Amino acid sequence: MVKKCVCNARKNVYLLKKLETMTVTEAFGDVASIIAQMAPEKIAALKAPKVMSEQVEQLVYRKKQGIISTEETAELERFLGLDLFIGLAKARAHQLMAK
Protein backbone atom coordinates (compact mmCIF):
# COMPACT_ATOMS: atom_id res chain seq x y z
CA MET A 1 0.00 0.00 0.00
CA VAL A 2 2.81 2.44 0.88
CA LYS A 3 4.59 1.65 -2.38
CA LYS A 4 1.40 2.37 -4.33
CA CYS A 5 0.97 5.72 -2.55
CA VAL A 6 4.56 6.70 -3.31
CA CYS A 7 4.06 5.82 -6.99
CA ASN A 8 0.84 7.82 -7.12
CA ALA A 9 2.53 10.78 -5.42
CA ARG A 10 5.37 10.70 -7.95
CA LYS A 11 2.89 10.48 -10.80
CA ASN A 12 0.93 13.44 -9.41
CA VAL A 13 4.10 15.54 -9.05
CA TYR A 14 5.03 14.67 -12.64
CA LEU A 15 1.57 15.66 -13.89
CA LEU A 16 1.64 18.93 -11.95
CA LYS A 17 5.04 19.83 -13.41
CA LYS A 18 3.78 18.95 -16.87
CA LEU A 19 0.70 21.16 -16.39
CA GLU A 20 2.88 24.08 -15.28
CA THR A 21 4.82 24.01 -18.54
CA MET A 22 1.91 23.09 -20.80
CA THR A 23 0.80 25.69 -23.32
CA VAL A 24 -2.84 26.49 -23.96
CA THR A 25 -2.57 24.73 -27.32
CA GLU A 26 -1.26 21.56 -25.68
CA ALA A 27 -3.92 21.67 -22.98
CA PHE A 28 -6.71 22.05 -25.54
CA GLY A 29 -5.10 19.64 -27.99
CA ASP A 30 -5.85 16.44 -26.10
CA VAL A 31 -9.49 17.34 -25.53
CA ALA A 32 -9.84 18.55 -29.12
CA SER A 33 -8.55 15.18 -30.34
CA ILE A 34 -11.11 13.31 -28.25
CA ILE A 35 -13.95 15.47 -29.51
CA ALA A 36 -12.79 15.16 -33.13
CA GLN A 37 -12.88 11.37 -32.86
CA MET A 38 -16.52 11.42 -31.78
CA ALA A 39 -17.89 12.80 -35.06
CA PRO A 40 -15.11 14.07 -37.35
CA GLU A 41 -17.44 15.10 -40.18
CA LYS A 42 -19.60 17.19 -37.86
CA ILE A 43 -16.61 18.79 -36.15
CA ALA A 44 -14.93 19.61 -39.48
CA ALA A 45 -18.11 21.34 -40.66
CA LEU A 46 -18.52 23.55 -37.56
CA LYS A 47 -19.04 27.24 -38.25
CA ALA A 48 -19.65 30.07 -35.83
CA PRO A 49 -23.13 31.59 -35.91
CA LYS A 50 -23.27 34.90 -37.78
CA VAL A 51 -24.21 36.76 -34.59
CA MET A 52 -21.12 35.43 -32.83
CA SER A 53 -18.83 36.33 -35.74
CA GLU A 54 -20.23 39.85 -35.80
CA GLN A 55 -19.72 40.21 -32.03
CA VAL A 56 -16.09 39.12 -32.35
CA GLU A 57 -15.52 41.53 -35.23
CA GLN A 58 -16.98 44.36 -33.13
CA LEU A 59 -14.78 43.48 -30.16
CA VAL A 60 -11.66 43.31 -32.36
CA TYR A 61 -12.55 46.70 -33.85
CA ARG A 62 -13.03 48.22 -30.39
CA LYS A 63 -9.68 46.78 -29.27
CA LYS A 64 -7.88 48.20 -32.31
CA GLN A 65 -9.48 51.60 -31.65
CA GLY A 66 -8.40 51.46 -28.00
CA ILE A 67 -11.97 51.84 -26.75
CA ILE A 68 -12.54 48.32 -25.42
CA SER A 69 -13.67 47.89 -21.81
CA THR A 70 -12.25 45.38 -19.34
CA GLU A 71 -15.39 43.26 -19.63
CA GLU A 72 -15.20 43.33 -23.43
CA THR A 73 -11.53 42.36 -23.32
CA ALA A 74 -12.40 39.34 -21.18
CA GLU A 75 -15.21 38.43 -23.59
CA LEU A 76 -12.84 38.71 -26.57
CA GLU A 77 -10.29 36.50 -24.83
CA ARG A 78 -12.97 33.87 -24.20
CA PHE A 79 -13.99 33.97 -27.87
CA LEU A 80 -10.35 33.65 -28.96
CA GLY A 81 -9.81 30.70 -26.63
CA LEU A 82 -12.91 29.02 -28.01
CA ASP A 83 -11.74 29.72 -31.56
CA LEU A 84 -8.37 28.13 -30.79
CA PHE A 85 -10.04 25.08 -29.29
CA ILE A 86 -12.46 24.61 -32.18
CA GLY A 87 -9.66 25.15 -34.69
CA LEU A 88 -7.64 22.39 -33.05
CA ALA A 89 -10.64 20.05 -33.03
CA LYS A 90 -11.33 20.77 -36.70
CA ALA A 91 -7.69 20.15 -37.64
CA ARG A 92 -7.74 16.82 -35.79
CA ALA A 93 -11.05 15.93 -37.49
CA HIS A 94 -9.56 16.63 -40.93
CA GLN A 95 -6.56 14.45 -40.07
CA LEU A 96 -8.87 11.60 -39.04
CA MET A 97 -10.96 11.90 -42.19
CA ALA A 98 -7.83 11.85 -44.37
CA LYS A 99 -6.81 8.42 -43.01
PDB file of C-alpha atoms in Angstrom:
ATOM      1  CA  MET A   1       0.000   0.000   0.000  1.00  0.00           C
ATOM      2  CA  VAL A   2       2.806   2.435   0.880  1.00  0.00           C
ATOM      3  CA  LYS A   3       4.592   1.652  -2.382  1.00  0.00           C
ATOM      4  CA  LYS A   4       1.397   2.369  -4.332  1.00  0.00           C
ATOM      5  CA  CYS A   5       0.969   5.719  -2.546  1.00  0.00           C
ATOM      6  CA  VAL A   6       4.564   6.698  -3.309  1.00  0.00           C
ATOM      7  CA  CYS A   7       4.062   5.819  -6.988  1.00  0.00           C
ATOM      8  CA  ASN A   8       0.837   7.824  -7.120  1.00  0.00           C
ATOM      9  CA  ALA A   9       2.528  10.779  -5.423  1.00  0.00           C
ATOM     10  CA  ARG A  10       5.373  10.700  -7.946  1.00  0.00           C
ATOM     11  CA  LYS A  11       2.887  10.484 -10.801  1.00  0.00           C
ATOM     12  CA  ASN A  12       0.933  13.444  -9.407  1.00  0.00           C
ATOM     13  CA  VAL A  13       4.100  15.536  -9.052  1.00  0.00           C
ATOM     14  CA  TYR A  14       5.027  14.670 -12.641  1.00  0.00           C
ATOM     15  CA  LEU A  15       1.567  15.656 -13.887  1.00  0.00           C
ATOM     16  CA  LEU A  16       1.640  18.930 -11.951  1.00  0.00           C
ATOM     17  CA  LYS A  17       5.040  19.831 -13.407  1.00  0.00           C
ATOM     18  CA  LYS A  18       3.776  18.950 -16.874  1.00  0.00           C
ATOM     19  CA  LEU A  19       0.702  21.159 -16.387  1.00  0.00           C
ATOM     20  CA  GLU A  20       2.878  24.082 -15.275  1.00  0.00           C
ATOM     21  CA  THR A  21       4.820  24.007 -18.538  1.00  0.00           C
ATOM     22  CA  MET A  22       1.906  23.090 -20.803  1.00  0.00           C
ATOM     23  CA  THR A  23       0.804  25.687 -23.318  1.00  0.00           C
ATOM     24  CA  VAL A  24      -2.840  26.487 -23.965  1.00  0.00           C
ATOM     25  CA  THR A  25      -2.573  24.729 -27.317  1.00  0.00           C
ATOM     26  CA  GLU A  26      -1.259  21.565 -25.676  1.00  0.00           C
ATOM     27  CA  ALA A  27      -3.923  21.666 -22.984  1.00  0.00           C
ATOM     28  CA  PHE A  28      -6.706  22.054 -25.539  1.00  0.00           C
ATOM     29  CA  GLY A  29      -5.104  19.641 -27.991  1.00  0.00           C
ATOM     30  CA  ASP A  30      -5.847  16.445 -26.104  1.00  0.00           C
ATOM     31  CA  VAL A  31      -9.487  17.340 -25.530  1.00  0.00           C
ATOM     32  CA  ALA A  32      -9.837  18.546 -29.116  1.00  0.00           C
ATOM     33  CA  SER A  33      -8.554  15.179 -30.343  1.00  0.00           C
ATOM     34  CA  ILE A  34     -11.107  13.308 -28.250  1.00  0.00           C
ATOM     35  CA  ILE A  35     -13.946  15.471 -29.512  1.00  0.00           C
ATOM     36  CA  ALA A  36     -12.787  15.161 -33.127  1.00  0.00           C
ATOM     37  CA  GLN A  37     -12.877  11.369 -32.861  1.00  0.00           C
ATOM     38  CA  MET A  38     -16.523  11.420 -31.780  1.00  0.00           C
ATOM     39  CA  ALA A  39     -17.887  12.801 -35.060  1.00  0.00           C
ATOM     40  CA  PRO A  40     -15.106  14.070 -37.351  1.00  0.00           C
ATOM     41  CA  GLU A  41     -17.444  15.095 -40.182  1.00  0.00           C
ATOM     42  CA  LYS A  42     -19.601  17.190 -37.860  1.00  0.00           C
ATOM     43  CA  ILE A  43     -16.605  18.786 -36.149  1.00  0.00           C
ATOM     44  CA  ALA A  44     -14.932  19.610 -39.481  1.00  0.00           C
ATOM     45  CA  ALA A  45     -18.114  21.343 -40.657  1.00  0.00           C
ATOM     46  CA  LEU A  46     -18.524  23.545 -37.564  1.00  0.00           C
ATOM     47  CA  LYS A  47     -19.041  27.244 -38.246  1.00  0.00           C
ATOM     48  CA  ALA A  48     -19.653  30.071 -35.827  1.00  0.00           C
ATOM     49  CA  PRO A  49     -23.127  31.585 -35.913  1.00  0.00           C
ATOM     50  CA  LYS A  50     -23.268  34.904 -37.780  1.00  0.00           C
ATOM     51  CA  VAL A  51     -24.215  36.762 -34.589  1.00  0.00           C
ATOM     52  CA  MET A  52     -21.117  35.429 -32.830  1.00  0.00           C
ATOM     53  CA  SER A  53     -18.833  36.333 -35.740  1.00  0.00           C
ATOM     54  CA  GLU A  54     -20.235  39.855 -35.800  1.00  0.00           C
ATOM     55  CA  GLN A  55     -19.721  40.210 -32.032  1.00  0.00           C
ATOM     56  CA  VAL A  56     -16.086  39.118 -32.346  1.00  0.00           C
ATOM     57  CA  GLU A  57     -15.523  41.533 -35.233  1.00  0.00           C
ATOM     58  CA  GLN A  58     -16.981  44.361 -33.134  1.00  0.00           C
ATOM     59  CA  LEU A  59     -14.777  43.483 -30.161  1.00  0.00           C
ATOM     60  CA  VAL A  60     -11.658  43.314 -32.355  1.00  0.00           C
ATOM     61  CA  TYR A  61     -12.550  46.695 -33.853  1.00  0.00           C
ATOM     62  CA  ARG A  62     -13.029  48.221 -30.386  1.00  0.00           C
ATOM     63  CA  LYS A  63      -9.685  46.781 -29.268  1.00  0.00           C
ATOM     64  CA  LYS A  64      -7.884  48.203 -32.313  1.00  0.00           C
ATOM     65  CA  GLN A  65      -9.476  51.596 -31.654  1.00  0.00           C
ATOM     66  CA  GLY A  66      -8.398  51.464 -28.003  1.00  0.00           C
ATOM     67  CA  ILE A  67     -11.967  51.838 -26.745  1.00  0.00           C
ATOM     68  CA  ILE A  68     -12.537  48.323 -25.418  1.00  0.00           C
ATOM     69  CA  SER A  69     -13.674  47.887 -21.814  1.00  0.00           C
ATOM     70  CA  THR A  70     -12.251  45.383 -19.339  1.00  0.00           C
ATOM     71  CA  GLU A  71     -15.395  43.258 -19.633  1.00  0.00           C
ATOM     72  CA  GLU A  72     -15.202  43.331 -23.429  1.00  0.00           C
ATOM     73  CA  THR A  73     -11.526  42.358 -23.319  1.00  0.00           C
ATOM     74  CA  ALA A  74     -12.402  39.337 -21.181  1.00  0.00           C
ATOM     75  CA  GLU A  75     -15.208  38.431 -23.588  1.00  0.00           C
ATOM     76  CA  LEU A  76     -12.845  38.714 -26.568  1.00  0.00           C
ATOM     77  CA  GLU A  77     -10.290  36.503 -24.826  1.00  0.00           C
ATOM     78  CA  ARG A  78     -12.969  33.866 -24.204  1.00  0.00           C
ATOM     79  CA  PHE A  79     -13.986  33.966 -27.868  1.00  0.00           C
ATOM     80  CA  LEU A  80     -10.347  33.654 -28.962  1.00  0.00           C
ATOM     81  CA  GLY A  81      -9.809  30.696 -26.625  1.00  0.00           C
ATOM     82  CA  LEU A  82     -12.913  29.023 -28.007  1.00  0.00           C
ATOM     83  CA  ASP A  83     -11.736  29.717 -31.557  1.00  0.00           C
ATOM     84  CA  LEU A  84      -8.368  28.128 -30.789  1.00  0.00           C
ATOM     85  CA  PHE A  85     -10.038  25.077 -29.288  1.00  0.00           C
ATOM     86  CA  ILE A  86     -12.464  24.610 -32.178  1.00  0.00           C
ATOM     87  CA  GLY A  87      -9.661  25.153 -34.692  1.00  0.00           C
ATOM     88  CA  LEU A  88      -7.639  22.391 -33.054  1.00  0.00           C
ATOM     89  CA  ALA A  89     -10.639  20.048 -33.032  1.00  0.00           C
ATOM     90  CA  LYS A  90     -11.326  20.774 -36.699  1.00  0.00           C
ATOM     91  CA  ALA A  91      -7.687  20.153 -37.642  1.00  0.00           C
ATOM     92  CA  ARG A  92      -7.742  16.816 -35.793  1.00  0.00           C
ATOM     93  CA  ALA A  93     -11.046  15.926 -37.489  1.00  0.00           C
ATOM     94  CA  HIS A  94      -9.562  16.630 -40.926  1.00  0.00           C
ATOM     95  CA  GLN A  95      -6.563  14.450 -40.068  1.00  0.00           C
ATOM     96  CA  LEU A  96      -8.867  11.604 -39.041  1.00  0.00           C
ATOM     97  CA  MET A  97     -10.959  11.898 -42.187  1.00  0.00           C
ATOM     98  CA  ALA A  98      -7.826  11.851 -44.369  1.00  0.00           C
ATOM     99  CA  LYS A  99      -6.809   8.423 -43.009  1.00  0.00           C
TER     100      LYS A  99
END
